Amino acid sequence: MRALSVCAPEADGVLLMGCDQPRLTADHLCALIAAFESQSTAVIAASSYAGVQAVPAVFPRAAFAELSGLRGDKGARSVIESAARPVVASEFPGGEVDIDSPADLALLE
């Protein structure tokens, strides 16, 4: 978030994602961005899977301070769940699959 404020201080939003969701596609990321851009007010465009709304997600500038204040294991999902701003959900089939260990990878293959 600090780098964003330096490199793109005029950004309307930021796409945050993890690196452990092997079923994530460019099409899904494009759908999130399109959902975010189609709104006339500041919303979070979040992925929906396994009964949750979570990252990958696009957050508006209004959420930058809250995101910057996250510490420890409290992730961006807490910002989505805070109900401080509306959430537009995009279904992410397979989003619940993540790779956290070699055993997870073995199960995927």
PDB file of N, CA and C in Angstrom:
ATOM      1  N   MET A   1       0.824  -1.175   0.000  1.00  0.00           N
ATOM      2  CA  MET A   1       0.000   0.000   0.000  1.00  0.00           C
ATOM      3  C   MET A   1       0.881   1.256   0.000  1.00  0.00           C
ATOM      4  N   ARG A   2       1.998   1.190   0.718  1.00  0.00           N
ATOM      5  CA  ARG A   2       2.901   2.347   0.710  1.00  0.00           C
ATOM      6  C   ARG A   2       3.454   2.601  -0.684  1.00  0.00           C
ATOM      7  N   ALA A   3       3.840   1.547  -1.375  1.00  0.00           N
ATOM      8  CA  ALA A   3       4.379   1.693  -2.725  1.00  0.00           C
ATOM      9  C   ALA A   3       3.326   2.264  -3.667  1.00  0.00           C
ATOM     10  N   LEU A   4       2.087   1.860  -3.497  1.00  0.00           N
ATOM     11  CA  LEU A   4       1.015   2.379  -4.336  1.00  0.00           C
ATOM     12  C   LEU A   4       0.865   3.887  -4.166  1.00  0.00           C
ATOM     13  N   SER A   5       0.950   4.361  -2.940  1.00  0.00           N
ATOM     14  CA  SER A   5       0.798   5.795  -2.702  1.00  0.00           C
ATOM     15  C   SER A   5       1.928   6.595  -3.341  1.00  0.00           C
ATOM     16  N   VAL A   6       3.093   5.962  -3.547  1.00  0.00           N
ATOM     17  CA  VAL A   6       4.222   6.637  -4.189  1.00  0.00           C
ATOM     18  C   VAL A   6       4.147   6.494  -5.708  1.00  0.00           C
ATOM     19  N   CYS A   7       3.892   5.285  -6.177  1.00  0.00           N
ATOM     20  CA  CYS A   7       3.943   4.995  -7.607  1.00  0.00           C
ATOM     21  C   CYS A   7       2.678   5.402  -8.362  1.00  0.00           C
ATOM     22  N   ALA A   8       1.545   5.347  -7.701  1.00  0.00           N
ATOM     23  CA  ALA A   8       0.274   5.662  -8.366  1.00  0.00           C
ATOM     24  C   ALA A   8      -0.645   6.400  -7.404  1.00  0.00           C
ATOM     25  N   PRO A   9      -0.244   7.591  -6.990  1.00  0.00           N
ATOM     26  CA  PRO A   9      -1.031   8.319  -5.992  1.00  0.00           C
ATOM     27  C   PRO A   9      -2.440   8.686  -6.446  1.00  0.00           C
ATOM     28  N   GLU A  10      -2.683   8.642  -7.755  1.00  0.00           N
ATOM     29  CA  GLU A  10      -4.001   8.981  -8.277  1.00  0.00           C
ATOM     30  C   GLU A  10      -4.907   7.756  -8.468  1.00  0.00           C
ATOM     31  N   ALA A  11      -4.453   6.572  -8.091  1.00  0.00           N
ATOM     32  CA  ALA A  11      -5.216   5.339  -8.301  1.00  0.00           C
ATOM     33  C   ALA A  11      -6.572   5.395  -7.611  1.00  0.00           C
ATOM     34  N   ASP A  12      -7.595   4.970  -8.340  1.00  0.00           N
ATOM     35  CA  ASP A  12      -8.949   4.913  -7.783  1.00  0.00           C
ATOM     36  C   ASP A  12      -9.157   3.677  -6.920  1.00  0.00           C
ATOM     37  N   GLY A  13      -8.336   2.655  -7.163  1.00  0.00           N
ATOM     38  CA  GLY A  13      -8.494   1.408  -6.427  1.00  0.00           C
ATOM     39  C   GLY A  13      -7.253   0.560  -6.533  1.00  0.00           C
ATOM     40  N   VAL A  14      -7.296  -0.569  -5.811  1.00  0.00           N
ATOM     41  CA  VAL A  14      -6.178  -1.502  -5.833  1.00  0.00           C
ATOM     42  C   VAL A  14      -6.729  -2.926  -5.834  1.00  0.00           C
ATOM     43  N   LEU A  15      -6.145  -3.766  -6.673  1.00  0.00           N
ATOM     44  CA  LEU A  15      -6.488  -5.184  -6.724  1.00  0.00           C
ATOM     45  C   LEU A  15      -5.513  -5.922  -5.813  1.00  0.00           C
ATOM     46  N   LEU A  16      -6.047  -6.568  -4.778  1.00  0.00           N
ATOM     47  CA  LEU A  16      -5.219  -7.363  -3.874  1.00  0.00           C
ATOM     48  C   LEU A  16      -5.547  -8.832  -4.059  1.00  0.00           C
ATOM     49  N   MET A  17      -4.502  -9.646  -4.073  1.00  0.00           N
ATOM     50  CA  MET A  17      -4.692 -11.084  -4.244  1.00  0.00           C
ATOM     51  C   MET A  17      -3.551 -11.825  -3.580  1.00  0.00           C
ATOM     52  N   GLY A  18      -3.813 -13.065  -3.264  1.00  0.00           N
ATOM     53  CA  GLY A  18      -2.767 -13.928  -2.742  1.00  0.00           C
ATOM     54  C   GLY A  18      -2.066 -14.615  -3.899  1.00  0.00           C
ATOM     55  N   CYS A  19      -1.158 -15.477  -3.566  1.00  0.00           N
ATOM     56  CA  CYS A  19      -0.435 -16.210  -4.609  1.00  0.00           C
ATOM     57  C   CYS A  19      -0.651 -17.713  -4.479  1.00  0.00           C
ATOM     58  N   ASP A  20      -1.684 -18.099  -3.719  1.00  0.00           N
ATOM     59  CA  ASP A  20      -1.847 -19.523  -3.429  1.00  0.00           C
ATOM     60  C   ASP A  20      -3.170 -20.107  -3.928  1.00  0.00           C
ATOM     61  N   GLN A  21      -3.818 -19.451  -4.889  1.00  0.00           N
ATOM     62  CA  GLN A  21      -5.086 -19.940  -5.424  1.00  0.00           C
ATOM     63  C   GLN A  21      -4.872 -20.398  -6.868  1.00  0.00           C
ATOM     64  N   PRO A  22      -4.582 -21.671  -7.069  1.00  0.00           N
ATOM     65  CA  PRO A  22      -4.195 -22.152  -8.397  1.00  0.00           C
ATOM     66  C   PRO A  22      -5.308 -22.103  -9.438  1.00  0.00           C
ATOM     67  N   ARG A  23      -6.549 -21.948  -9.025  1.00  0.00           N
ATOM     68  CA  ARG A  23      -7.647 -21.901  -9.985  1.00  0.00           C
ATOM     69  C   ARG A  23      -8.003 -20.464 -10.412  1.00  0.00           C
ATOM     70  N   LEU A  24      -7.220 -19.507  -9.963  1.00  0.00           N
ATOM     71  CA  LEU A  24      -7.443 -18.115 -10.329  1.00  0.00           C
ATOM     72  C   LEU A  24      -7.079 -17.911 -11.798  1.00  0.00           C
ATOM     73  N   THR A  25      -7.940 -17.186 -12.506  1.00  0.00           N
ATOM     74  CA  THR A  25      -7.706 -16.927 -13.933  1.00  0.00           C
ATOM     75  C   THR A  25      -7.678 -15.424 -14.198  1.00  0.00           C
ATOM     76  N   ALA A  26      -7.094 -15.081 -15.315  1.00  0.00           N
ATOM     77  CA  ALA A  26      -7.099 -13.685 -15.761  1.00  0.00           C
ATOM     78  C   ALA A  26      -8.528 -13.221 -16.004  1.00  0.00           C
ATOM     79  N   ASP A  27      -9.384 -14.112 -16.494  1.00  0.00           N
ATOM     80  CA  ASP A  27     -10.789 -13.751 -16.725  1.00  0.00           C
ATOM     81  C   ASP A  27     -11.466 -13.328 -15.428  1.00  0.00           C
ATOM     82  N   HIS A  28     -11.180 -14.038 -14.341  1.00  0.00           N
ATOM     83  CA  HIS A  28     -11.802 -13.663 -13.059  1.00  0.00           C
ATOM     84  C   HIS A  28     -11.293 -12.296 -12.604  1.00  0.00           C
ATOM     85  N   LEU A  29     -10.007 -12.054 -12.735  1.00  0.00           N
ATOM     86  CA  LEU A  29      -9.458 -10.749 -12.351  1.00  0.00           C
ATOM     87  C   LEU A  29     -10.076  -9.633 -13.198  1.00  0.00           C
ATOM     88  N   CYS A  30     -10.243  -9.872 -14.478  1.00  0.00           N
ATOM     89  CA  CYS A  30     -10.880  -8.884 -15.353  1.00  0.00           C
ATOM     90  C   CYS A  30     -12.326  -8.636 -14.942  1.00  0.00           C
ATOM     91  N   ALA A  31     -13.035  -9.702 -14.527  1.00  0.00           N
ATOM     92  CA  ALA A  31     -14.418  -9.552 -14.060  1.00  0.00           C
ATOM     93  C   ALA A  31     -14.483  -8.700 -12.793  1.00  0.00           C
ATOM     94  N   LEU A  32     -13.531  -8.891 -11.887  1.00  0.00           N
ATOM     95  CA  LEU A  32     -13.491  -8.069 -10.674  1.00  0.00           C
ATOM     96  C   LEU A  32     -13.269  -6.603 -11.017  1.00  0.00           C
ATOM     97  N   ILE A  33     -12.320  -6.344 -11.897  1.00  0.00           N
ATOM     98  CA  ILE A  33     -12.019  -4.967 -12.284  1.00  0.00           C
ATOM     99  C   ILE A  33     -13.233  -4.340 -12.970  1.00  0.00           C
ATOM    100  N   ALA A  34     -13.880  -5.090 -13.853  1.00  0.00           N
ATOM    101  CA  ALA A  34     -15.070  -4.572 -14.545  1.00  0.00           C
ATOM    102  C   ALA A  34     -16.193  -4.277 -13.557  1.00  0.00           C
ATOM    103  N   ALA A  35     -16.384  -5.157 -12.576  1.00  0.00           N
ATOM    104  CA  ALA A  35     -17.424  -4.927 -11.558  1.00  0.00           C
ATOM    105  C   ALA A  35     -17.117  -3.674 -10.756  1.00  0.00           C
ATOM    106  N   PHE A  36     -15.864  -3.478 -10.405  1.00  0.00           N
ATOM    107  CA  PHE A  36     -15.446  -2.293  -9.663  1.00  0.00           C
ATOM    108  C   PHE A  36     -15.681  -1.028 -10.485  1.00  0.00           C
ATOM    109  N   GLU A  37     -15.245  -1.061 -11.730  1.00  0.00           N
ATOM    110  CA  GLU A  37     -15.345   0.128 -12.586  1.00  0.00           C
ATOM    111  C   GLU A  37     -16.773   0.461 -12.981  1.00  0.00           C
ATOM    112  N   SER A  38     -17.677  -0.505 -12.941  1.00  0.00           N
ATOM    113  CA  SER A  38     -19.061  -0.262 -13.372  1.00  0.00           C
ATOM    114  C   SER A  38     -19.897   0.453 -12.317  1.00  0.00           C
ATOM    115  N   GLN A  39     -19.382   0.602 -11.124  1.00  0.00           N
ATOM    116  CA  GLN A  39     -20.140   1.215 -10.034  1.00  0.00           C
ATOM    117  C   GLN A  39     -19.924   2.725 -10.003  1.00  0.00           C
ATOM    118  N   SER A  40     -20.966   3.443  -9.646  1.00  0.00           N
ATOM    119  CA  SER A  40     -20.851   4.906  -9.568  1.00  0.00           C
ATOM    120  C   SER A  40     -20.412   5.379  -8.184  1.00  0.00           C
ATOM    121  N   THR A  41     -20.407   4.462  -7.214  1.00  0.00           N
ATOM    122  CA  THR A  41     -19.946   4.798  -5.867  1.00  0.00           C
ATOM    123  C   THR A  41     -18.815   3.848  -5.480  1.00  0.00           C
ATOM    124  N   ALA A  42     -18.095   4.191  -4.437  1.00  0.00           N
ATOM    125  CA  ALA A  42     -16.969   3.371  -3.982  1.00  0.00           C
ATOM    126  C   ALA A  42     -17.473   2.062  -3.392  1.00  0.00           C
ATOM    127  N   VAL A  43     -17.102   0.969  -4.020  1.00  0.00           N
ATOM    128  CA  VAL A  43     -17.461  -0.369  -3.556  1.00  0.00           C
ATOM    129  C   VAL A  43     -16.214  -1.226  -3.524  1.00  0.00           C
ATOM    130  N   ILE A  44     -16.347  -2.357  -2.868  1.00  0.00           N
ATOM    131  CA  ILE A  44     -15.327  -3.400  -2.951  1.00  0.00           C
ATOM    132  C   ILE A  44     -15.861  -4.447  -3.911  1.00  0.00           C
ATOM    133  N   ALA A  45     -15.090  -4.815  -4.903  1.00  0.00           N
ATOM    134  CA  ALA A  45     -15.442  -5.915  -5.797  1.00  0.00           C
ATOM    135  C   ALA A  45     -14.674  -7.135  -5.306  1.00  0.00           C
ATOM    136  N   ALA A  46     -15.379  -8.059  -4.670  1.00  0.00           N
ATOM    137  CA  ALA A  46     -14.733  -9.198  -4.019  1.00  0.00           C
ATOM    138  C   ALA A  46     -15.089 -10.510  -4.697  1.00  0.00           C
ATOM    139  N   SER A  47     -14.216 -11.482  -4.527  1.00  0.00           N
ATOM    140  CA  SER A  47     -14.482 -12.833  -4.993  1.00  0.00           C
ATOM    141  C   SER A  47     -15.396 -13.535  -4.003  1.00  0.00           C
ATOM    142  N   SER A  48     -16.287 -14.347  -4.539  1.00  0.00           N
ATOM    143  CA  SER A  48     -17.213 -15.102  -3.700  1.00  0.00           C
ATOM    144  C   SER A  48     -16.987 -16.593  -3.939  1.00  0.00           C
ATOM    145  N   TYR A  49     -16.700 -17.305  -2.848  1.00  0.00           N
ATOM    146  CA  TYR A  49     -16.493 -18.753  -2.942  1.00  0.00           C
ATOM    147  C   TYR A  49     -16.656 -19.368  -1.566  1.00  0.00           C
ATOM    148  N   ALA A  50     -17.152 -20.598  -1.536  1.00  0.00           N
ATOM    149  CA  ALA A  50     -17.287 -21.364  -0.289  1.00  0.00           C
ATOM    150  C   ALA A  50     -18.004 -20.576   0.812  1.00  0.00           C
ATOM    151  N   GLY A  51     -18.992 -19.768   0.429  1.00  0.00           N
ATOM    152  CA  GLY A  51     -19.773 -19.047   1.419  1.00  0.00           C
ATOM    153  C   GLY A  51     -19.125 -17.802   1.991  1.00  0.00           C
ATOM    154  N   VAL A  52     -18.020 -17.351   1.414  1.00  0.00           N
ATOM    155  CA  VAL A  52     -17.350 -16.138   1.902  1.00  0.00           C
ATOM    156  C   VAL A  52     -17.125 -15.169   0.745  1.00  0.00           C
ATOM    157  N   GLN A  53     -16.895 -13.927   1.100  1.00  0.00           N
ATOM    158  CA  GLN A  53     -16.431 -12.931   0.156  1.00  0.00           C
ATOM    159  C   GLN A  53     -15.027 -12.567   0.592  1.00  0.00           C
ATOM    160  N   ALA A  54     -14.086 -12.672  -0.329  1.00  0.00           N
ATOM    161  CA  ALA A  54     -12.673 -12.552   0.050  1.00  0.00           C
ATOM    162  C   ALA A  54     -11.844 -12.101  -1.146  1.00  0.00           C
ATOM    163  N   VAL A  55     -10.524 -12.123  -0.958  1.00  0.00           N
ATOM    164  CA  VAL A  55      -9.606 -11.807  -2.053  1.00  0.00           C
ATOM    165  C   VAL A  55      -9.506 -13.002  -2.978  1.00  0.00           C
ATOM    166  N   PRO A  56      -9.181 -12.727  -4.223  1.00  0.00           N
ATOM    167  CA  PRO A  56      -8.857 -11.468  -4.838  1.00  0.00           C
ATOM    168  C   PRO A  56     -10.038 -10.500  -4.756  1.00  0.00           C
ATOM    169  N   ALA A  57      -9.696  -9.222  -4.598  1.00  0.00           N
ATOM    170  CA  ALA A  57     -10.708  -8.176  -4.520  1.00  0.00           C
ATOM    171  C   ALA A  57     -10.098  -6.846  -4.933  1.00  0.00           C
ATOM    172  N   VAL A  58     -10.966  -5.981  -5.444  1.00  0.00           N
ATOM    173  CA  VAL A  58     -10.564  -4.619  -5.776  1.00  0.00           C
ATOM    174  C   VAL A  58     -11.150  -3.706  -4.704  1.00  0.00           C
ATOM    175  N   PHE A  59     -10.276  -2.925  -4.086  1.00  0.00           N
ATOM    176  CA  PHE A  59     -10.669  -2.024  -3.006  1.00  0.00           C
ATOM    177  C   PHE A  59     -10.589  -0.584  -3.488  1.00  0.00           C
ATOM    178  N   PRO A  60     -11.563   0.242  -3.109  1.00  0.00           N
ATOM    179  CA  PRO A  60     -11.517   1.649  -3.508  1.00  0.00           C
ATOM    180  C   PRO A  60     -10.527   2.439  -2.664  1.00  0.00           C
ATOM    181  N   ARG A  61     -10.171   3.604  -3.158  1.00  0.00           N
ATOM    182  CA  ARG A  61      -9.263   4.487  -2.433  1.00  0.00           C
ATOM    183  C   ARG A  61      -9.744   4.726  -1.001  1.00  0.00           C
ATOM    184  N   ALA A  62     -11.044   4.765  -0.792  1.00  0.00           N
ATOM    185  CA  ALA A  62     -11.595   5.012   0.546  1.00  0.00           C
ATOM    186  C   ALA A  62     -11.181   3.927   1.542  1.00  0.00           C
ATOM    187  N   ALA A  63     -10.738   2.774   1.061  1.00  0.00           N
ATOM    188  CA  ALA A  63     -10.320   1.683   1.949  1.00  0.00           C
ATOM    189  C   ALA A  63      -8.809   1.616   2.135  1.00  0.00           C
ATOM    190  N   PHE A  64      -8.053   2.472   1.458  1.00  0.00           N
ATOM    191  CA  PHE A  64      -6.589   2.390   1.504  1.00  0.00           C
ATOM    192  C   PHE A  64      -6.043   2.524   2.921  1.00  0.00           C
ATOM    193  N   ALA A  65      -6.566   3.465   3.692  1.00  0.00           N
ATOM    194  CA  ALA A  65      -6.056   3.650   5.058  1.00  0.00           C
ATOM    195  C   ALA A  65      -6.330   2.421   5.911  1.00  0.00           C
ATOM    196  N   GLU A  66      -7.513   1.859   5.769  1.00  0.00           N
ATOM    197  CA  GLU A  66      -7.856   0.656   6.540  1.00  0.00           C
ATOM    198  C   GLU A  66      -6.956  -0.514   6.145  1.00  0.00           C
ATOM    199  N   LEU A  67      -6.708  -0.674   4.857  1.00  0.00           N
ATOM    200  CA  LEU A  67      -5.817  -1.737   4.390  1.00  0.00           C
ATOM    201  C   LEU A  67      -4.399  -1.521   4.910  1.00  0.00           C
ATOM    202  N   SER A  68      -3.946  -0.289   4.880  1.00  0.00           N
ATOM    203  CA  SER A  68      -2.595   0.020   5.359  1.00  0.00           C
ATOM    204  C   SER A  68      -2.436  -0.247   6.845  1.00  0.00           C
ATOM    205  N   GLY A  69      -3.526  -0.191   7.586  1.00  0.00           N
ATOM    206  CA  GLY A  69      -3.474  -0.402   9.023  1.00  0.00           C
ATOM    207  C   GLY A  69      -3.533  -1.850   9.460  1.00  0.00           C
ATOM    208  N   LEU A  70      -3.702  -2.777   8.526  1.00  0.00           N
ATOM    209  CA  LEU A  70      -3.780  -4.196   8.894  1.00  0.00           C
ATOM    210  C   LEU A  70      -2.435  -4.676   9.431  1.00  0.00           C
ATOM    211  N   ARG A  71      -2.485  -5.470  10.472  1.00  0.00           N
ATOM    212  CA  ARG A  71      -1.264  -6.005  11.089  1.00  0.00           C
ATOM    213  C   ARG A  71      -1.454  -7.486  11.418  1.00  0.00           C
ATOM    214  N   GLY A  72      -0.340  -8.181  11.469  1.00  0.00           N
ATOM    215  CA  GLY A  72      -0.369  -9.586  11.859  1.00  0.00           C
ATOM    216  C   GLY A  72      -1.133 -10.435  10.864  1.00  0.00           C
ATOM    217  N   ASP A  73      -1.910 -11.368  11.379  1.00  0.00           N
ATOM    218  CA  ASP A  73      -2.630 -12.286  10.494  1.00  0.00           C
ATOM    219  C   ASP A  73      -4.017 -11.771  10.117  1.00  0.00           C
ATOM    220  N   LYS A  74      -4.307 -10.531  10.418  1.00  0.00           N
ATOM    221  CA  LYS A  74      -5.587  -9.937  10.037  1.00  0.00           C
ATOM    222  C   LYS A  74      -5.465  -9.465   8.599  1.00  0.00           C
ATOM    223  N   GLY A  75      -6.163 -10.144   7.693  1.00  0.00           N
ATOM    224  CA  GLY A  75      -6.006  -9.861   6.282  1.00  0.00           C
ATOM    225  C   GLY A  75      -7.094  -8.981   5.712  1.00  0.00           C
ATOM    226  N   ALA A  76      -7.041  -8.822   4.408  1.00  0.00           N
ATOM    227  CA  ALA A  76      -7.962  -7.940   3.704  1.00  0.00           C
ATOM    228  C   ALA A  76      -9.410  -8.401   3.813  1.00  0.00           C
ATOM    229  N   ARG A  77      -9.633  -9.686   4.072  1.00  0.00           N
ATOM    230  CA  ARG A  77     -11.015 -10.146   4.222  1.00  0.00           C
ATOM    231  C   ARG A  77     -11.710  -9.414   5.363  1.00  0.00           C
ATOM    232  N   SER A  78     -10.977  -9.036   6.388  1.00  0.00           N
ATOM    233  CA  SER A  78     -11.589  -8.302   7.497  1.00  0.00           C
ATOM    234  C   SER A  78     -12.119  -6.944   7.036  1.00  0.00           C
ATOM    235  N   VAL A  79     -11.472  -6.341   6.047  1.00  0.00           N
ATOM    236  CA  VAL A  79     -11.957  -5.072   5.495  1.00  0.00           C
ATOM    237  C   VAL A  79     -13.233  -5.318   4.704  1.00  0.00           C
ATOM    238  N   ILE A  80     -13.275  -6.418   3.962  1.00  0.00           N
ATOM    239  CA  ILE A  80     -14.479  -6.772   3.209  1.00  0.00           C
ATOM    240  C   ILE A  80     -15.641  -7.016   4.165  1.00  0.00           C
ATOM    241  N   GLU A  81     -15.383  -7.729   5.252  1.00  0.00           N
ATOM    242  CA  GLU A  81     -16.432  -8.101   6.199  1.00  0.00           C
ATOM    243  C   GLU A  81     -16.850  -6.965   7.125  1.00  0.00           C
ATOM    244  N   SER A  82     -16.110  -5.876   7.145  1.00  0.00           N
ATOM    245  CA  SER A  82     -16.400  -4.798   8.092  1.00  0.00           C
ATOM    246  C   SER A  82     -17.693  -4.060   7.794  1.00  0.00           C
ATOM    247  N   ALA A  83     -18.235  -4.226   6.611  1.00  0.00           N
ATOM    248  CA  ALA A  83     -19.478  -3.569   6.195  1.00  0.00           C
ATOM    249  C   ALA A  83     -19.352  -2.047   6.177  1.00  0.00           C
ATOM    250  N   ALA A  84     -18.141  -1.531   6.074  1.00  0.00           N
ATOM    251  CA  ALA A  84     -17.937  -0.090   6.004  1.00  0.00           C
ATOM    252  C   ALA A  84     -18.328   0.462   4.636  1.00  0.00           C
ATOM    253  N   ARG A  85     -18.373  -0.407   3.629  1.00  0.00           N
ATOM    254  CA  ARG A  85     -18.758   0.018   2.286  1.00  0.00           C
ATOM    255  C   ARG A  85     -19.403  -1.169   1.567  1.00  0.00           C
ATOM    256  N   PRO A  86     -20.199  -0.899   0.541  1.00  0.00           N
ATOM    257  CA  PRO A  86     -20.866  -1.995  -0.174  1.00  0.00           C
ATOM    258  C   PRO A  86     -19.873  -2.935  -0.850  1.00  0.00           C
ATOM    259  N   VAL A  87     -20.306  -4.180  -0.990  1.00  0.00           N
ATOM    260  CA  VAL A  87     -19.490  -5.195  -1.654  1.00  0.00           C
ATOM    261  C   VAL A  87     -20.264  -5.733  -2.854  1.00  0.00           C
ATOM    262  N   VAL A  88     -19.610  -5.770  -4.004  1.00  0.00           N
ATOM    263  CA  VAL A  88     -20.142  -6.404  -5.201  1.00  0.00           C
ATOM    264  C   VAL A  88     -19.369  -7.706  -5.356  1.00  0.00           C
ATOM    265  N   ALA A  89     -20.083  -8.825  -5.362  1.00  0.00           N
ATOM    266  CA  ALA A  89     -19.420 -10.128  -5.392  1.00  0.00           C
ATOM    267  C   ALA A  89     -19.385 -10.706  -6.801  1.00  0.00           C
ATOM    268  N   SER A  90     -18.253 -11.320  -7.124  1.00  0.00           N
ATOM    269  CA  SER A  90     -18.092 -12.066  -8.372  1.00  0.00           C
ATOM    270  C   SER A  90     -17.766 -13.510  -8.010  1.00  0.00           C
ATOM    271  N   GLU A  91     -18.572 -14.427  -8.514  1.00  0.00           N
ATOM    272  CA  GLU A  91     -18.373 -15.844  -8.206  1.00  0.00           C
ATOM    273  C   GLU A  91     -17.010 -16.308  -8.724  1.00  0.00           C
ATOM    274  N   PHE A  92     -16.284 -17.011  -7.869  1.00  0.00           N
ATOM    275  CA  PHE A  92     -14.954 -17.535  -8.199  1.00  0.00           C
ATOM    276  C   PHE A  92     -14.968 -19.042  -7.966  1.00  0.00           C
ATOM    277  N   PRO A  93     -15.379 -19.812  -8.978  1.00  0.00           N
ATOM    278  CA  PRO A  93     -15.383 -21.273  -8.824  1.00  0.00           C
ATOM    279  C   PRO A  93     -13.969 -21.782  -8.528  1.00  0.00           C
ATOM    280  N   GLY A  94     -13.838 -22.566  -7.487  1.00  0.00           N
ATOM    281  CA  GLY A  94     -12.545 -23.118  -7.111  1.00  0.00           C
ATOM    282  C   GLY A  94     -11.707 -22.201  -6.253  1.00  0.00           C
ATOM    283  N   GLY A  95     -12.245 -21.064  -5.871  1.00  0.00           N
ATOM    284  CA  GLY A  95     -11.493 -20.110  -5.072  1.00  0.00           C
ATOM    285  C   GLY A  95     -11.088 -20.634  -3.708  1.00  0.00           C
ATOM    286  N   GLU A  96     -11.825 -21.610  -3.225  1.00  0.00           N
ATOM    287  CA  GLU A  96     -11.514 -22.166  -1.905  1.00  0.00           C
ATOM    288  C   GLU A  96     -10.277 -23.062  -1.926  1.00  0.00           C
ATOM    289  N   VAL A  97      -9.819 -23.433  -3.103  1.00  0.00           N
ATOM    290  CA  VAL A  97      -8.631 -24.267  -3.224  1.00  0.00           C
ATOM    291  C   VAL A  97      -7.401 -23.380  -3.103  1.00  0.00           C
ATOM    292  N   ASP A  98      -6.597 -23.641  -2.098  1.00  0.00           N
ATOM    293  CA  ASP A  98      -5.349 -22.900  -1.976  1.00  0.00           C
ATOM    294  C   ASP A  98      -4.227 -23.849  -1.601  1.00  0.00           C
ATOM    295  N   ILE A  99      -3.035 -23.424  -1.919  1.00  0.00           N
ATOM    296  CA  ILE A  99      -1.840 -24.243  -1.718  1.00  0.00           C
ATOM    297  C   ILE A  99      -1.013 -23.622  -0.599  1.00  0.00           C
ATOM    298  N   ASP A 100      -1.045 -24.245   0.567  1.00  0.00           N
ATOM    299  CA  ASP A 100      -0.278 -23.757   1.705  1.00  0.00           C
ATOM    300  C   ASP A 100       0.850 -24.686   2.096  1.00  0.00           C
ATOM    301  N   SER A 101       0.873 -25.881   1.519  1.00  0.00           N
ATOM    302  CA  SER A 101       1.899 -26.858   1.884  1.00  0.00           C
ATOM    303  C   SER A 101       2.139 -27.824   0.709  1.00  0.00           C
ATOM    304  N   PRO A 102       3.238 -28.571   0.760  1.00  0.00           N
ATOM    305  CA  PRO A 102       3.459 -29.580  -0.285  1.00  0.00           C
ATOM    306  C   PRO A 102       2.325 -30.604  -0.351  1.00  0.00           C
ATOM    307  N   ALA A 103       1.716 -30.902   0.786  1.00  0.00           N
ATOM    308  CA  ALA A 103       0.599 -31.850   0.806  1.00  0.00           C
ATOM    309  C   ALA A 103      -0.601 -31.288   0.027  1.00  0.00           C
ATOM    310  N   ASP A 104      -0.859 -29.987   0.173  1.00  0.00           N
ATOM    311  CA  ASP A 104      -1.949 -29.360  -0.591  1.00  0.00           C
ATOM    312  C   ASP A 104      -1.684 -29.471  -2.081  1.00  0.00           C
ATOM    313  N   LEU A 105      -0.443 -29.265  -2.472  1.00  0.00           N
ATOM    314  CA  LEU A 105      -0.085 -29.358  -3.885  1.00  0.00           C
ATOM    315  C   LEU A 105      -0.275 -30.782  -4.390  1.00  0.00           C
ATOM    316  N   ALA A 106       0.108 -31.761  -3.592  1.00  0.00           N
ATOM    317  CA  ALA A 106      -0.054 -33.159  -3.981  1.00  0.00           C
ATOM    318  C   ALA A 106      -1.532 -33.508  -4.180  1.00  0.00           C
ATOM    319  N   LEU A 107      -2.394 -32.946  -3.342  1.00  0.00           N
ATOM    320  CA  LEU A 107      -3.828 -33.205  -3.485  1.00  0.00           C
ATOM    321  C   LEU A 107      -4.384 -32.581  -4.740  1.00  0.00           C
ATOM    322  N   LEU A 108      -3.821 -31.468  -5.177  1.00  0.00           N
ATOM    323  CA  LEU A 108      -4.292 -30.779  -6.364  1.00  0.00           C
ATOM    324  C   LEU A 108      -3.964 -31.558  -7.627  1.00  0.00           C
ATOM    325  N   GLU A 109      -2.814 -32.193  -7.643  1.00  0.00           N
ATOM    326  CA  GLU A 109      -2.338 -32.877  -8.850  1.00  0.00           C
ATOM    327  C   GLU A 109      -3.040 -34.151  -9.094  1.00  0.00           C
TER     328      GLU A 109
END
